[in-house]
Short mmCIF file of C-alpha atoms in Angstrom, two decimals:
data_model
loop_
_atom_site.label_atom_id
_atom_site.label_comp_id
_atom_site.label_asym_id
_atom_site.label_seq_id
_atom_site.Cartn_x
_atom_site.Cartn_y
_atom_site.Cartn_z
CA MET A 26 257.10 -41.73 105.48
CA ASN A 27 253.71 -42.20 104.67
CA LEU A 28 252.75 -44.66 101.79
CA ASP A 29 252.32 -43.70 98.13
CA LYS A 30 251.28 -46.59 96.44
CA ASN A 31 251.59 -44.83 92.89
CA ALA A 32 255.33 -45.12 93.96
CA ILE A 33 254.62 -49.08 93.70
CA TYR A 34 254.46 -51.43 91.01
CA VAL A 35 252.80 -54.26 91.10
CA VAL A 36 254.30 -56.77 88.83
CA ILE A 37 251.74 -60.12 87.54
CA ALA A 38 252.92 -63.01 85.99
CA ALA A 39 250.43 -64.70 84.30
CA TYR A 40 250.14 -67.43 82.06
CA ASN A 41 246.08 -68.44 81.20
CA GLU A 42 244.82 -66.96 84.07
CA GLY A 43 241.36 -65.98 82.59
CA THR A 44 239.42 -67.09 85.29
CA ALA A 45 241.40 -65.27 88.34
CA ILE A 46 243.15 -62.80 87.33
CA ALA A 47 239.69 -60.08 87.56
CA ALA A 48 238.99 -60.93 91.11
CA VAL A 49 243.14 -60.69 91.59
CA LEU A 50 243.24 -56.63 90.02
CA ASP A 51 239.89 -56.00 91.87
CA ASP A 52 242.10 -56.76 95.00
CA LEU A 53 245.13 -55.11 93.74
CA ARG A 54 242.37 -51.96 92.72
CA ALA A 55 241.22 -51.83 95.75
CA GLU A 56 243.69 -51.54 98.19
CA GLY A 57 244.62 -48.55 95.89
CA TYR A 58 247.06 -49.32 93.36
CA ARG A 59 247.53 -48.13 90.24
CA ASN A 60 250.75 -49.14 88.92
CA ILE A 61 249.60 -52.74 87.89
CA VAL A 62 252.05 -54.61 85.53
CA VAL A 63 250.31 -57.89 84.37
CA VAL A 64 252.83 -59.92 81.88
CA ASN A 65 251.09 -62.13 79.80
CA ASP A 66 253.19 -65.26 79.28
CA GLY A 67 252.15 -66.49 75.92
CA SER A 68 248.79 -67.72 77.36
CA ARG A 69 246.28 -69.82 75.04
CA ASP A 70 242.64 -68.00 77.00
CA ASN A 71 241.60 -64.56 77.53
CA THR A 72 244.28 -63.40 80.02
CA ALA A 73 245.34 -59.47 77.98
CA GLU A 74 241.70 -59.16 76.98
CA THR A 75 240.58 -59.68 80.79
CA VAL A 76 243.67 -56.97 81.98
CA ARG A 77 242.80 -54.66 79.23
CA ALA A 78 239.30 -54.41 80.21
CA LYS A 79 240.47 -53.53 84.17
CA GLY A 80 242.94 -50.91 82.54
CA ALA A 81 245.83 -52.59 83.88
CA THR A 82 249.04 -52.46 81.23
CA VAL A 83 249.81 -55.93 79.75
CA LEU A 84 253.16 -57.02 78.35
CA SER A 85 252.86 -59.65 76.28
CA HIS A 86 255.34 -62.65 75.93
CA ILE A 87 254.80 -64.07 72.61
CA VAL A 88 255.98 -67.37 73.60
CA ASN A 89 255.90 -68.62 76.99
CA LEU A 90 258.77 -69.01 78.68
CA GLY A 91 258.43 -69.31 82.73
CA GLN A 92 257.19 -67.43 85.31
CA GLY A 93 260.91 -66.17 86.15
CA ALA A 94 260.96 -64.90 82.84
CA ALA A 95 257.53 -62.87 83.09
CA LEU A 96 258.62 -61.68 86.38
CA GLN A 97 262.13 -60.15 85.31
CA THR A 98 260.01 -58.42 82.26
CA GLY A 99 257.83 -57.02 84.46
CA ILE A 100 260.36 -55.49 87.30
CA GLU A 101 262.93 -54.61 83.67
CA TYR A 102 259.90 -52.44 82.76
CA ALA A 103 258.68 -51.18 86.00
CA PHE A 104 262.13 -49.89 86.05
CA GLN A 105 262.16 -48.12 83.46
CA LYS A 106 259.06 -46.11 84.31
CA GLY A 107 260.60 -45.23 87.42
CA ALA A 108 259.11 -47.11 90.04
CA ALA A 109 260.78 -46.38 93.45
CA PHE A 110 259.29 -50.02 94.87
CA VAL A 111 258.61 -53.04 92.90
CA ALA A 112 256.27 -55.59 93.95
CA THR A 113 255.96 -59.58 92.91
CA PHE A 114 252.42 -61.06 93.23
CA ASP A 115 250.69 -63.78 91.88
CA ALA A 116 248.09 -64.65 89.28
CA ASP A 117 246.08 -67.52 90.84
CA GLY A 118 244.49 -65.33 93.78
CA GLN A 119 246.44 -66.75 96.61
CA HIS A 120 247.92 -63.40 97.38
CA SER A 121 246.20 -60.68 99.59
CA ALA A 122 246.61 -56.61 98.18
CA ALA A 123 246.81 -56.35 101.75
CA ASP A 124 249.57 -57.75 102.61
CA ILE A 125 251.52 -55.26 99.81
CA ALA A 126 251.00 -52.72 102.63
CA ALA A 127 252.66 -54.79 105.18
CA LEU A 128 255.90 -55.60 103.36
CA TRP A 129 256.12 -51.85 103.11
CA SER A 130 255.98 -50.97 106.51
CA ARG A 131 258.40 -53.49 107.70
CA LEU A 132 260.91 -52.47 104.44
CA THR A 133 260.90 -49.54 105.50
CA GLU A 134 261.09 -49.49 108.74
CA SER A 135 264.11 -51.65 109.24
CA ALA A 136 265.85 -49.89 105.84
CA ALA A 137 266.65 -52.94 104.16
CA ASP A 138 266.26 -54.01 100.32
CA ILE A 139 263.97 -56.65 99.72
CA ALA A 140 260.54 -57.78 102.29
CA LEU A 141 260.01 -61.19 102.10
CA GLY A 142 256.60 -62.57 102.72
CA SER A 143 256.09 -65.52 104.81
CA ARG A 144 253.17 -67.85 105.12
CA PHE A 145 254.60 -69.57 108.41
CA LEU A 146 254.90 -66.30 110.05
CA GLY A 147 251.75 -65.06 108.87
CA LYS A 148 248.88 -67.87 107.98
CA ALA A 149 248.35 -70.51 104.90
CA GLU A 150 244.41 -71.41 104.69
CA ASN A 151 244.18 -74.64 103.77
CA ILE A 152 247.48 -75.88 102.95
CA THR A 153 248.01 -79.25 102.87
CA PHE A 154 250.27 -81.52 105.33
CA LEU A 155 252.07 -82.72 102.11
CA LYS A 156 252.54 -78.79 100.17
CA LYS A 157 253.52 -78.12 103.83
CA MET A 158 255.86 -80.56 104.52
CA VAL A 159 257.35 -80.14 100.72
CA LEU A 160 258.08 -76.28 101.36
CA LYS A 161 259.76 -77.20 104.87
CA ALA A 162 261.95 -79.02 103.13
CA GLY A 163 262.65 -76.49 100.11
CA ILE A 164 263.48 -73.74 103.18
CA LEU A 165 266.34 -76.54 103.56
CA VAL A 166 267.50 -76.89 99.98
CA ASN A 167 267.03 -73.08 99.91
CA TYR A 168 269.82 -73.22 102.62
CA MET A 169 271.89 -75.20 101.35
CA PHE A 170 272.05 -73.37 98.33
CA THR A 171 271.30 -70.00 98.99
CA GLY A 172 272.90 -70.02 103.35
CA LEU A 173 269.54 -67.93 103.75
CA LEU A 174 267.60 -69.91 106.58
CA LEU A 175 264.14 -68.67 105.69
CA THR A 176 260.72 -69.33 107.30
CA ASP A 177 259.07 -69.49 104.26
CA ALA A 178 261.67 -69.96 100.92
CA HIS A 179 259.34 -70.24 97.95
CA ASN A 180 257.12 -67.03 98.79
CA GLY A 181 255.89 -65.33 95.98
CA LEU A 182 254.87 -62.56 97.65
CA ARG A 183 257.83 -60.01 97.71
CA LEU A 184 258.55 -55.65 97.48
CA LEU A 185 261.51 -54.93 96.18
CA THR A 186 263.22 -51.17 96.18
CA ARG A 187 264.85 -48.84 93.47
CA LYS A 188 268.43 -50.77 94.77
CA ALA A 189 267.02 -54.19 94.78
CA VAL A 190 265.80 -54.35 91.14
CA GLU A 191 269.23 -53.16 90.09
CA GLU A 192 270.97 -55.73 91.92
CA ILE A 193 268.73 -58.96 91.43
CA ARG A 194 268.88 -60.56 87.64
CA ILE A 195 266.05 -63.25 86.93
CA ASP A 196 267.90 -65.72 84.70
CA GLN A 197 266.17 -68.86 84.94
CA ASP A 198 262.92 -68.77 83.11
CA GLY A 199 261.16 -71.40 85.21
CA MET A 200 260.50 -71.53 89.15
CA ALA A 201 263.63 -71.91 90.07
CA HIS A 202 263.58 -68.37 89.83
CA ALA A 203 262.05 -68.07 93.72
CA THR A 204 265.66 -69.63 94.68
CA GLU A 205 267.71 -67.51 92.10
CA ILE A 206 266.52 -64.19 93.92
CA LEU A 207 267.64 -65.96 97.41
CA GLU A 208 271.17 -66.29 95.66
CA ASN A 209 271.40 -62.92 94.14
CA ILE A 210 270.56 -61.15 97.78
CA ALA A 211 272.92 -63.64 99.48
CA GLN A 212 275.17 -63.11 96.86
CA ARG A 213 274.56 -59.36 96.56
CA GLY A 214 274.38 -58.54 100.58
CA LEU A 215 271.00 -57.33 99.84
CA LYS A 216 269.11 -56.74 103.57
CA PHE A 217 265.85 -58.69 103.90
CA ILE A 218 263.55 -59.13 105.80
CA GLU A 219 261.05 -61.99 106.02
CA VAL A 220 257.02 -60.71 107.14
CA PRO A 221 254.28 -62.42 108.03
CA VAL A 222 251.51 -62.85 105.22
CA THR A 223 248.12 -64.96 103.65
CA ILE A 224 248.23 -67.24 101.69
CA ARG A 225 245.31 -68.27 100.57
CA TYR A 226 244.70 -72.41 98.78
CA THR A 227 240.95 -72.39 97.29
CA ARG A 228 240.81 -74.90 95.00
CA TYR A 229 241.32 -72.84 91.67
CA SER A 230 244.90 -72.24 92.90
CA LYS A 231 245.94 -75.84 93.92
CA GLU A 232 244.65 -76.83 90.50
CA LYS A 233 246.54 -74.73 89.01
CA GLY A 234 249.59 -74.04 90.77
CA GLN A 235 252.35 -76.17 91.33
CA LYS A 236 252.92 -80.36 91.11
CA LEU A 237 254.73 -80.55 94.13
CA SER A 238 256.52 -83.19 91.96
CA ASN A 239 257.89 -79.50 90.04
CA SER A 240 259.93 -79.22 93.78
CA VAL A 241 262.65 -81.90 91.73
CA GLY A 242 262.33 -79.92 88.62
CA ILE A 243 263.47 -76.79 89.99
CA PHE A 244 266.39 -78.92 92.13
CA ILE A 245 267.67 -79.46 89.65
CA ASP A 246 267.00 -76.23 87.57
CA THR A 247 268.86 -74.61 90.36
CA LEU A 248 271.82 -77.25 90.57
CA LEU A 249 272.15 -77.21 86.86
CA ALA A 250 272.47 -73.26 86.92
CA LYS A 251 275.59 -73.59 89.77
CA LEU A 252 277.52 -75.79 87.76
CA ASP A 253 276.84 -73.61 84.73
CA LYS A 254 278.88 -70.80 86.55
CA PHE A 255 281.61 -72.55 86.76
CA MET B 25 286.27 -103.43 55.82
CA ILE B 26 285.61 -102.58 59.01
CA LYS B 27 288.72 -100.44 59.43
CA ILE B 28 288.37 -98.20 56.88
CA ILE B 29 284.55 -97.95 57.86
CA LEU B 30 285.23 -96.69 61.63
CA SER B 31 288.07 -94.17 59.53
CA SER B 32 285.44 -92.78 56.99
CA GLY B 33 283.83 -92.23 60.38
CA LEU B 34 286.61 -90.43 62.32
CA PHE B 35 287.34 -88.48 58.53
CA VAL B 36 283.89 -87.50 59.28
CA VAL B 37 283.58 -86.29 62.62
CA PHE B 38 287.17 -84.92 61.74
CA LEU B 39 285.55 -82.75 58.69
CA TYR B 40 282.78 -81.11 61.57
CA SER B 41 285.29 -80.45 64.25
CA LEU B 42 287.26 -78.28 61.45
CA ARG B 43 283.55 -76.10 61.95
CA GLN B 44 284.12 -75.49 65.73
CA THR B 45 285.06 -72.04 67.16
CA GLN B 46 286.36 -73.02 69.61
CA LEU B 47 289.89 -73.91 69.18
CA PHE B 48 290.02 -75.60 72.91
CA PHE B 49 287.41 -78.15 71.72
CA ARG B 50 288.78 -78.23 68.10
CA LEU B 51 291.77 -79.54 69.89
CA VAL B 52 289.97 -82.19 72.18
CA MET B 53 288.38 -83.42 69.38
CA ASN B 54 291.18 -83.57 67.12
CA ALA B 55 292.92 -85.83 69.83
CA VAL B 56 290.16 -87.94 70.12
CA LEU B 57 290.23 -88.84 66.35
CA LEU B 58 293.80 -89.02 66.24
CA THR B 59 293.34 -91.65 69.51
CA GLY B 60 290.37 -93.10 67.86
CA LEU B 61 292.56 -93.80 64.15
CA VAL B 62 295.54 -95.17 65.77
CA PHE B 63 293.27 -97.29 67.96
CA VAL B 64 291.58 -98.24 65.16
CA TRP B 65 294.77 -99.52 62.34
CA ARG B 66 296.35 -100.64 65.81
CA PRO B 67 294.05 -102.05 67.91
CA ASP B 68 297.46 -103.91 69.77
CA LEU B 69 297.72 -100.55 71.40
CA SER B 70 294.04 -100.12 72.72
CA ILE B 71 294.65 -103.60 75.02
CA ARG B 72 298.17 -101.88 75.82
CA ALA B 73 297.00 -98.40 76.79
CA ALA B 74 294.02 -100.05 78.59
CA ASN B 75 296.79 -102.57 80.75
CA LEU B 76 298.06 -99.60 82.45
CA LEU B 77 295.70 -97.95 83.71
CA GLY B 78 294.00 -101.01 84.77
CA VAL B 79 291.49 -102.14 82.13
CA GLY B 80 291.19 -105.68 80.87
CA ARG B 81 290.22 -105.44 77.23
CA GLY B 82 290.94 -102.48 75.03
CA ALA B 83 287.20 -102.46 74.20
CA ASP B 84 286.55 -102.07 77.83
CA LEU B 85 288.60 -98.72 77.74
CA ILE B 86 287.43 -97.12 74.68
CA PHE B 87 283.93 -98.01 75.90
CA TYR B 88 284.74 -95.80 79.15
CA LEU B 89 286.43 -93.28 77.32
CA TRP B 90 283.56 -93.04 75.20
CA THR B 91 281.12 -92.76 78.51
CA VAL B 92 282.94 -89.83 79.54
CA ILE B 93 283.42 -87.89 76.21
CA THR B 94 279.20 -88.63 76.39
CA PHE B 95 278.83 -86.74 79.59
CA ILE B 96 281.28 -84.21 78.17
CA ILE B 97 279.40 -83.37 74.95
CA LEU B 98 276.27 -83.32 77.10
CA ILE B 99 277.17 -80.57 79.26
CA HIS B 100 278.68 -79.00 76.59
CA PHE B 101 275.08 -78.86 74.93
CA ASN B 102 273.41 -78.55 77.54
CA TYR B 103 275.33 -74.48 78.12
CA LYS B 104 274.73 -74.23 74.31
CA LEU B 105 270.93 -74.35 74.96
CA LYS B 106 270.97 -72.28 77.87
CA LYS B 107 272.41 -69.35 76.00
CA GLN B 108 270.33 -69.91 73.13
CA ARG B 109 266.78 -69.65 75.78
CA ASN B 110 268.60 -66.99 77.06
CA ALA B 111 269.06 -65.25 73.83
CA ILE B 112 265.20 -66.18 72.89
CA THR B 113 264.05 -64.71 76.38
CA GLU B 114 266.21 -61.43 75.88
CA ILE B 115 264.35 -61.10 72.04
CA VAL B 116 260.85 -61.69 73.51
CA ARG B 117 261.46 -59.55 76.42
CA LYS B 118 262.03 -56.76 74.69
CA LEU B 119 259.27 -57.61 72.73
CA ALA B 120 256.91 -57.34 75.06
CA ILE B 121 258.27 -54.28 76.44
CA ASP B 122 259.23 -52.28 73.65
CA HIS B 123 255.33 -52.71 72.40
CA GLU B 124 253.72 -51.63 75.40
CA LEU B 125 255.73 -48.59 75.71
CA ARG B 126 255.66 -47.52 71.43
CA ASP B 127 251.76 -47.87 72.03
CA LYS B 128 252.09 -44.98 75.80
#
């Protein structure tokens, strides 16, 4: 099977990413992706205008809900538009558009339902020691919650087949959605594969990105979600 | 005097409990209120109940029970808040998608 980039919808959740989003869209377009859906999650800057000027689709949340909610919105839209594959991609320039093709290749070769990017199989440029340790700890915490032992449990670069989109539902509005996606994979018996990708930590993405203390919030949100199901 | 004040407070909570739609929570609330009312007018019974449960004083028993009840209430409110939050998310999502589909 040859890669048809028009069959892939790239979904990006963006909150006040007016500074970085243009370069991200340029990167995706340069790789040949035309179906780019940016979910403007209640931004207070020029994110929506920048995206429109670049010719990508904008879905605007009238209030900020969180990355999980924004991704689910974009994924539902892509599904309604008939996407064969949906890629989730970060808005802060940490991801490389060239990696989507790698995800697709491994996904289709292995007949998996979802391909998960792994910076620890690939590259994590300029990652700090502390961030690395927190991410490694996250792998163990994720294993406790999902039973899945991954090399990178908190990577926003993923490629889902249409089947995976139908099976996965993100109810966690905030950052705990990453664990929730993996829980869905485990509970629904979806076949997944980890693929080496590159994560670039720039000064912008480090300042804008998640604080390490957010990890505690993610842990609590995931635990509370488990109790809710009780 | 304090018994009248406490009983009045419990009666107000009873009126609130009538607005609970879920029968289970109404029954639980009424059971707690009734127990509270009994302990207000017969504090000796709270001492006997405390001793039966291995607690020294009636007031201590009431404090412990109230702590547990508070946790249950907080968990219940968290659940309600989550439901409301989910509803808001669905509304915001539908607005975002419908707006884009309409424009296209």
